[in-house]
Every structure is written in structure tokens, then in C-alpha cells.
mmCIF file of C-alpha atoms in Angstrom:
data_model
loop_
_atom_site.group_PDB
_atom_site.id
_atom_site.type_symbol
_atom_site.label_atom_id
_atom_site.label_comp_id
_atom_site.label_asym_id
_atom_site.label_seq_id
_atom_site.Cartn_x
_atom_site.Cartn_y
_atom_site.Cartn_z
ATOM 1 C CA UNK V 1 -6.885 5.937 0.714
ATOM 2 C CA UNK V 2 -9.875 6.034 -1.634
ATOM 3 C CA UNK V 3 -10.704 9.618 -0.610
ATOM 4 C CA UNK V 4 -7.391 10.864 -1.985
ATOM 5 C CA UNK V 5 -7.114 11.963 -5.595
ATOM 6 C CA UNK V 6 -4.096 12.242 -7.851
ATOM 7 C CA UNK V 7 -3.654 14.208 -11.086
ATOM 8 C CA UNK V 8 -0.947 12.772 -13.322
ATOM 9 C CA UNK V 9 0.128 14.914 -16.293
ATOM 10 C CA UNK V 10 1.951 13.294 -19.235
ATOM 11 C CA UNK V 11 3.689 16.161 -21.026
ATOM 12 C CA UNK V 12 3.891 16.262 -24.839
ATOM 13 C CA UNK V 13 3.395 12.598 -25.778
ATOM 14 C CA UNK V 14 3.439 13.686 -29.442
ATOM 15 C CA UNK V 15 7.043 14.925 -29.122
ATOM 16 C CA UNK V 16 8.610 13.191 -26.131
ATOM 17 C CA UNK V 17 7.806 9.499 -25.879
ATOM 18 C CA UNK V 18 10.921 7.611 -27.011
ATOM 19 C CA UNK V 19 11.491 3.981 -25.988
ATOM 20 C CA UNK V 20 7.998 3.583 -24.542
ATOM 21 C CA UNK V 21 8.403 6.337 -21.947
ATOM 22 C CA UNK V 22 4.606 6.704 -21.991
ATOM 23 C CA UNK V 23 4.763 3.564 -19.861
ATOM 24 C CA UNK V 24 5.904 5.742 -16.959
ATOM 25 C CA UNK V 25 2.500 7.428 -16.909
ATOM 26 C CA UNK V 26 0.763 4.065 -17.106
ATOM 27 C CA UNK V 27 2.802 2.710 -14.201
ATOM 28 C CA UNK V 28 2.141 5.685 -11.928
ATOM 29 C CA UNK V 29 -1.560 5.447 -12.743
ATOM 30 C CA UNK V 30 -1.571 1.685 -12.088
ATOM 31 C CA UNK V 31 0.402 1.926 -8.829
ATOM 32 C CA UNK V 32 -2.021 4.571 -7.570
ATOM 33 C CA UNK V 33 -5.103 2.548 -8.511
ATOM 34 C CA UNK V 34 -3.669 -0.478 -6.715
ATOM 35 C CA UNK V 35 -3.950 1.666 -3.567
ATOM 36 C CA UNK V 36 -7.573 2.564 -4.463
ATOM 37 C CA UNK V 37 -6.661 6.149 -5.203
ATOM 38 C CA UNK V 38 -8.789 8.240 -7.516
ATOM 39 C CA UNK V 39 -6.501 9.034 -10.455
ATOM 40 C CA UNK V 40 -6.967 11.450 -13.323
ATOM 41 C CA UNK V 41 -4.394 11.200 -16.101
ATOM 42 C CA UNK V 42 -4.038 14.178 -18.417
ATOM 43 C CA UNK V 43 -2.128 13.746 -21.676
ATOM 44 C CA UNK V 44 -1.067 17.218 -22.835
ATOM 45 C CA UNK V 45 -0.075 17.532 -26.491
ATOM 46 C CA UNK V 46 2.391 20.164 -27.617
ATOM 47 C CA UNK V 47 -0.378 22.387 -29.025
ATOM 48 C CA UNK V 48 -2.133 22.466 -25.639
ATOM 49 C CA UNK V 49 -1.444 24.455 -22.495
ATOM 50 C CA UNK V 50 0.230 22.614 -19.652
ATOM 51 C CA UNK V 51 -2.106 22.769 -16.644
ATOM 52 C CA UNK V 52 -0.657 24.100 -13.401
ATOM 53 C CA UNK V 53 -2.925 22.069 -11.110
ATOM 54 C CA UNK V 54 -1.328 18.637 -11.609
ATOM 55 C CA UNK V 55 0.297 16.639 -8.828
ATOM 56 C CA UNK V 56 2.825 14.596 -10.845
ATOM 57 C CA UNK V 57 4.274 15.673 -14.209
ATOM 58 C CA UNK V 58 6.081 13.114 -16.376
ATOM 59 C CA UNK V 59 8.270 14.002 -19.373
ATOM 60 C CA UNK V 60 9.815 11.436 -21.704
ATOM 61 C CA UNK V 61 12.712 11.275 -24.116
ATOM 62 C CA UNK V 62 12.775 12.402 -27.724
ATOM 63 C CA UNK V 63 14.964 12.957 -30.744
ATOM 64 C CA UNK V 64 16.868 16.204 -31.188
ATOM 65 C CA UNK V 65 14.360 18.229 -33.228
ATOM 66 C CA UNK V 66 11.289 17.255 -31.156
ATOM 67 C CA UNK V 67 13.334 18.066 -28.051
ATOM 68 C CA UNK V 68 14.027 21.586 -29.354
ATOM 69 C CA UNK V 69 10.377 22.104 -30.245
ATOM 70 C CA UNK V 70 9.302 20.860 -26.819
ATOM 71 C CA UNK V 71 11.713 23.213 -25.054
ATOM 72 C CA UNK V 72 10.515 26.179 -27.116
ATOM 73 C CA UNK V 73 6.876 25.477 -26.356
ATOM 74 C CA UNK V 74 7.426 24.761 -22.667
ATOM 75 C CA UNK V 75 9.320 28.045 -22.264
ATOM 76 C CA UNK V 76 6.572 29.957 -24.043
ATOM 77 C CA UNK V 77 3.805 28.192 -22.142
ATOM 78 C CA UNK V 78 5.410 28.420 -18.650
ATOM 79 C CA UNK V 79 2.779 26.078 -17.184
ATOM 80 C CA UNK V 80 5.339 23.482 -16.124
ATOM 81 C CA UNK V 81 7.523 26.137 -14.516
ATOM 82 C CA UNK V 82 4.579 27.483 -12.535
ATOM 83 C CA UNK V 83 3.596 23.953 -11.496
ATOM 84 C CA UNK V 84 7.122 23.394 -10.173
ATOM 85 C CA UNK V 85 6.937 26.679 -8.291
ATOM 86 C CA UNK V 86 3.703 25.412 -6.728
ATOM 87 C CA UNK V 87 5.516 22.301 -5.457
ATOM 88 C CA UNK V 88 4.378 19.758 -8.058
ATOM 89 C CA UNK V 89 6.363 16.561 -8.527
ATOM 90 C CA UNK V 90 8.243 16.515 -11.845
ATOM 91 C CA UNK V 91 10.058 13.501 -13.301
ATOM 92 C CA UNK V 92 11.913 13.839 -16.609
ATOM 93 C CA UNK V 93 13.674 11.194 -18.701
ATOM 94 C CA UNK V 94 16.569 11.755 -21.143
ATOM 95 C CA UNK V 95 15.502 14.691 -23.351
ATOM 96 C CA UNK V 96 12.995 15.610 -20.646
ATOM 97 C CA UNK V 97 15.836 15.638 -18.116
ATOM 98 C CA UNK V 98 17.945 17.900 -20.338
ATOM 99 C CA UNK V 99 15.052 20.304 -20.929
ATOM 100 C CA UNK V 100 14.651 20.770 -17.170
ATOM 101 C CA UNK V 101 18.228 22.088 -16.939
ATOM 102 C CA UNK V 102 19.679 25.458 -17.887
ATOM 103 C CA UNK V 103 20.643 24.542 -21.450
ATOM 104 C CA UNK V 104 21.411 21.730 -23.896
ATOM 105 C CA UNK V 105 22.710 21.458 -27.472
ATOM 106 C CA UNK V 106 19.868 21.272 -29.998
ATOM 107 C CA UNK V 107 19.614 19.658 -33.434
ATOM 108 C CA UNK V 108 21.084 22.790 -35.036
ATOM 109 C CA UNK V 109 24.233 22.507 -32.931
ATOM 110 C CA UNK V 110 23.224 25.566 -30.926
ATOM 111 C CA UNK V 111 22.857 26.043 -27.186
ATOM 112 C CA UNK V 112 19.153 25.826 -26.400
ATOM 113 C CA UNK V 113 17.783 27.305 -23.168
ATOM 114 C CA UNK V 114 16.042 24.910 -20.847
ATOM 115 C CA UNK V 115 13.544 25.603 -18.086
ATOM 116 C CA UNK V 116 16.043 25.997 -15.248
ATOM 117 C CA UNK V 117 14.154 23.646 -12.953
ATOM 118 C CA UNK V 118 17.363 21.757 -12.196
ATOM 119 C CA UNK V 119 20.860 23.211 -11.807
ATOM 120 C CA UNK V 120 22.336 21.161 -14.674
ATOM 121 C CA UNK V 121 23.534 21.888 -18.205
ATOM 122 C CA UNK V 122 24.174 19.506 -21.076
ATOM 123 C CA UNK V 123 26.885 19.512 -23.711
ATOM 124 C CA UNK V 124 27.330 17.098 -26.595
ATOM 125 C CA UNK V 125 29.806 14.292 -26.012
ATOM 126 C CA UNK V 126 32.702 13.874 -28.399
ATOM 127 C CA UNK V 127 33.103 10.105 -28.023
ATOM 128 C CA UNK V 128 30.804 7.125 -28.419
ATOM 129 C CA UNK V 129 27.171 7.388 -27.422
ATOM 130 C CA UNK V 130 26.160 6.208 -23.973
ATOM 131 C CA UNK V 131 24.214 3.093 -24.916
ATOM 132 C CA UNK V 132 23.259 0.009 -22.938
ATOM 133 C CA UNK V 133 21.792 -1.289 -19.711
ATOM 134 C CA UNK V 134 22.504 0.556 -16.495
ATOM 135 C CA UNK V 135 22.587 -0.394 -12.835
ATOM 136 C CA UNK V 136 22.933 2.388 -10.300
ATOM 137 C CA UNK V 137 22.718 2.966 -6.565
ATOM 138 C CA UNK V 138 20.152 5.663 -5.767
ATOM 139 C CA UNK V 139 21.004 8.545 -3.438
ATOM 140 C CA UNK V 140 20.574 6.966 0.032
ATOM 141 C CA UNK V 141 18.456 9.906 1.188
ATOM 142 C CA UNK V 142 15.705 8.730 -1.141
ATOM 143 C CA UNK V 143 15.542 5.250 0.395
ATOM 144 C CA UNK V 144 15.158 3.393 -2.910
ATOM 145 C CA UNK V 145 16.521 0.046 -4.132
ATOM 146 C CA UNK V 146 19.032 -0.354 -6.946
ATOM 147 C CA UNK V 147 18.041 1.410 -10.150
ATOM 148 C CA UNK V 148 17.849 -0.469 -13.443
ATOM 149 C CA UNK V 149 17.254 0.975 -16.897
ATOM 150 C CA UNK V 150 18.504 1.513 -20.434
ATOM 151 C CA UNK V 151 20.430 4.550 -21.685
ATOM 152 C CA UNK V 152 20.927 5.851 -25.224
ATOM 153 C CA UNK V 153 22.195 9.426 -25.466
ATOM 154 C CA UNK V 154 25.040 11.591 -26.734
ATOM 155 C CA UNK V 155 24.569 14.284 -24.120
ATOM 156 C CA UNK V 156 26.954 14.935 -21.248
ATOM 157 C CA UNK V 157 25.103 16.463 -18.318
ATOM 158 C CA UNK V 158 27.011 18.471 -15.727
ATOM 159 C CA UNK V 159 25.611 19.027 -12.245
ATOM 160 C CA UNK V 160 25.736 22.369 -10.451
ATOM 161 C CA UNK V 161 25.718 23.064 -6.728
ATOM 162 C CA UNK V 162 21.934 23.210 -6.556
ATOM 163 C CA UNK V 163 21.292 19.503 -7.209
ATOM 164 C CA UNK V 164 22.355 16.048 -6.104
ATOM 165 C CA UNK V 165 22.965 13.017 -8.356
ATOM 166 C CA UNK V 166 19.872 10.849 -8.517
ATOM 167 C CA UNK V 167 22.113 7.777 -8.491
ATOM 168 C CA UNK V 168 25.681 6.497 -8.916
ATOM 169 C CA UNK V 169 26.259 3.958 -11.690
ATOM 170 C CA UNK V 170 27.805 0.549 -11.109
ATOM 171 C CA UNK V 171 27.152 -0.502 -14.718
ATOM 172 C CA UNK V 172 26.768 2.019 -17.549
ATOM 173 C CA UNK V 173 27.779 5.646 -18.038
ATOM 174 C CA UNK V 174 24.927 7.705 -16.607
ATOM 175 C CA UNK V 175 25.396 11.433 -17.164
ATOM 176 C CA UNK V 176 28.424 10.769 -19.377
ATOM 177 C CA UNK V 177 30.787 12.921 -17.298
ATOM 178 C CA UNK V 178 32.958 10.018 -16.164
ATOM 179 C CA UNK V 179 32.283 10.666 -12.469
ATOM 180 C CA UNK V 180 29.635 7.947 -12.127
ATOM 181 C CA UNK V 181 26.703 10.278 -11.614
ATOM 182 C CA UNK V 182 23.294 9.413 -13.063
ATOM 183 C CA UNK V 183 20.513 11.955 -13.259
ATOM 184 C CA UNK V 184 19.886 14.709 -10.742
ATOM 185 C CA UNK V 185 17.299 15.769 -8.200
ATOM 186 C CA UNK V 186 16.291 18.699 -6.030
ATOM 187 C CA UNK V 187 13.299 18.768 -3.707
ATOM 188 C CA UNK V 188 10.432 17.474 -5.881
ATOM 189 C CA UNK V 189 12.124 17.647 -9.298
ATOM 190 C CA UNK V 190 13.906 14.558 -10.659
ATOM 191 C CA UNK V 191 15.774 13.776 -13.868
ATOM 192 C CA UNK V 192 17.314 10.569 -15.225
ATOM 193 C CA UNK V 193 18.669 9.232 -18.495
ATOM 194 C CA UNK V 194 17.083 5.827 -17.986
ATOM 195 C CA UNK V 195 14.430 4.324 -20.217
ATOM 196 C CA UNK V 196 12.930 0.873 -19.837
ATOM 197 C CA UNK V 197 10.420 2.405 -19.136
ATOM 198 C CA UNK V 198 12.254 3.285 -15.948
ATOM 199 C CA UNK V 199 9.202 3.251 -13.673
ATOM 200 C CA UNK V 200 8.195 -0.205 -14.877
ATOM 201 C CA UNK V 201 11.656 -1.486 -13.987
ATOM 202 C CA UNK V 202 11.663 0.495 -10.729
ATOM 203 C CA UNK V 203 8.163 0.619 -9.208
ATOM 204 C CA UNK V 204 9.592 1.952 -5.949
ATOM 205 C CA UNK V 205 10.436 5.170 -7.789
ATOM 206 C CA UNK V 206 6.820 5.473 -8.964
ATOM 207 C CA UNK V 207 5.668 4.880 -5.396
ATOM 208 C CA UNK V 208 8.051 7.588 -4.172
ATOM 209 C CA UNK V 209 6.507 10.091 -6.603
ATOM 210 C CA UNK V 210 3.029 9.188 -5.364
ATOM 211 C CA UNK V 211 4.061 9.536 -1.710
ATOM 212 C CA UNK V 212 5.584 12.938 -2.374
ATOM 213 C CA UNK V 213 2.467 14.084 -4.194
ATOM 214 C CA UNK V 214 0.209 12.932 -1.360
ATOM 215 C CA UNK V 215 2.656 14.111 1.335
ATOM 216 C CA UNK V 216 2.601 10.745 3.119
ATOM 217 C CA UNK V 217 5.427 8.623 4.506
ATOM 218 C CA UNK V 218 4.098 5.263 3.333
ATOM 219 C CA UNK V 219 1.579 3.642 0.996
ATOM 220 C CA UNK V 220 -0.455 0.486 1.528
ATOM 221 C CA UNK V 221 1.246 -2.610 0.096
ATOM 222 C CA UNK V 222 0.587 -3.469 -3.539
ATOM 223 C CA UNK V 223 1.350 -6.490 -5.670
ATOM 224 C CA UNK V 224 4.811 -6.281 -7.261
ATOM 225 C CA UNK V 225 5.004 -9.781 -8.765
ATOM 226 C CA UNK V 226 5.268 -8.621 -12.380
ATOM 227 C CA UNK V 227 7.643 -5.767 -11.564
ATOM 228 C CA UNK V 228 9.876 -8.021 -9.467
ATOM 229 C CA UNK V 229 10.143 -10.521 -12.322
ATOM 230 C CA UNK V 230 11.075 -7.773 -14.784
ATOM 231 C CA UNK V 231 13.650 -6.290 -12.419
ATOM 232 C CA UNK V 232 15.237 -9.653 -11.715
ATOM 233 C CA UNK V 233 15.457 -10.484 -15.422
ATOM 234 C CA UNK V 234 17.037 -7.155 -16.383
ATOM 235 C CA UNK V 235 19.463 -7.058 -13.473
ATOM 236 C CA UNK V 236 20.583 -10.614 -14.208
ATOM 237 C CA UNK V 237 21.047 -9.778 -17.893
ATOM 238 C CA UNK V 238 23.055 -6.667 -17.052
ATOM 239 C CA UNK V 239 25.399 -8.409 -14.629
ATOM 240 C CA UNK V 240 25.805 -11.604 -16.664
ATOM 241 C CA UNK V 241 29.366 -11.971 -18.068
ATOM 242 C CA UNK V 242 29.593 -11.230 -21.797
#
């Protein structure tokens, strides 16, 4: 696969990179290079234009004010929206997930418009924060193993008719709605609340993004020894009796 090339865009690392979410970009880059793909990673700061020619766009989590600033700049820039319209793969985590929806509650307590890339909207939960390790069963149509990650958010994300839950939680709270849903997806746009970073804990998700970007059904095998050890450790810790 050495003739194939992949452009991975890490969006606003200066605003949205909570809990080591930059690791998601590193994992996608690493998983691609293990298949001898030519990879170009582009880190786009919030004072730069988002290119429309990327293949995979990754957005991390962030605190309330940086999230508002990121949403404002992404709306004004429109590069990410145009990339999605061109069929790019987009994967957002936590604040990045909320920004991809129709609206969320910002640090001023106001409803902030999102990008409308996913048919979801986020309100602020009234109870305790959703905090802790999560295990979830991914939508069977995606053909992925059990999802593991860490959540820490106050948002409650409601899903509209235009999306499907990314996963259903067996441990944890997911979208915070009480219905067991975690994240959302439609076509080539995916959102989740899980940190970890989530692609380090779930390399099969990174591989799925690469396959979608290359429009292939399978990738050559790659070593997963380190990832398997991390997954086993976190899953065991999550399911271990308190």
C-alpha cells in the first residue's frame, strides 16, 4: 500500500487537546505507517485556516471557553464543513463531538451554534458530572470490538433522527441521557465522549477511519501488542469489583 497517501488533519491543538487527545492523531499516523502508507499530518492552530483537502480530521476535547472559541472560529472558517461536504472522515471527541452538533451550552451559559455536521444537540446536565471509565458495545454495522475509554463531561447530548449511536454503554454514562447511548455517527462523521486517548485504547477504530479514507475493505495486518496490553489492562480495571 506504499503508493497510497493519507492526509491527517489535527484541528486546533491549541484549544482542543484535553486528556492527551493529540494522541489520536499520533495513533492514526502510526497505524498508517505500519501499513507503509505515506502520511502527512497537518496540525492546524486556531489562527490558521482549516484545509479542505484532508482525508481524516481529528478534533479533541477542551474546556468551556476554548470550546466556544473553537466553535466560533470553525463557523467563520467553514473549512471543516466544506471538507465534510467533500466526504472527508471526521472524528470528534467530547467538546469536538458537541461542536459537530447543532448547538451546545457555552461557558457563558448561552446556547452556542455548532457546525451541524451531526444531528445532535447538547444541553447541560443538572446532576453529577459523567466521570469515569466506560465500556460500550459499538454499533454492529461498524464491525468493531468493545469500546473502552474515559469520560469527563457535564453535557447531555441528544440524538436526532439523522444519526445513530456510535455505541451502547455497559459501564459508564455515555451521552448522559440515561438511554445508554454513547456518541453518534452518520456516514463518515463520528463523535464520542471518550478520552484515553480513545484511539490508543481502540486501534480498530483508527483502522476503520483509515479504511474509510482509502475506500478499502481491509488493511494489511499490523502489530497490536502494545494496544492489546493497554486494552486488556483498562477493561480489567473497569470491570473489576470495587
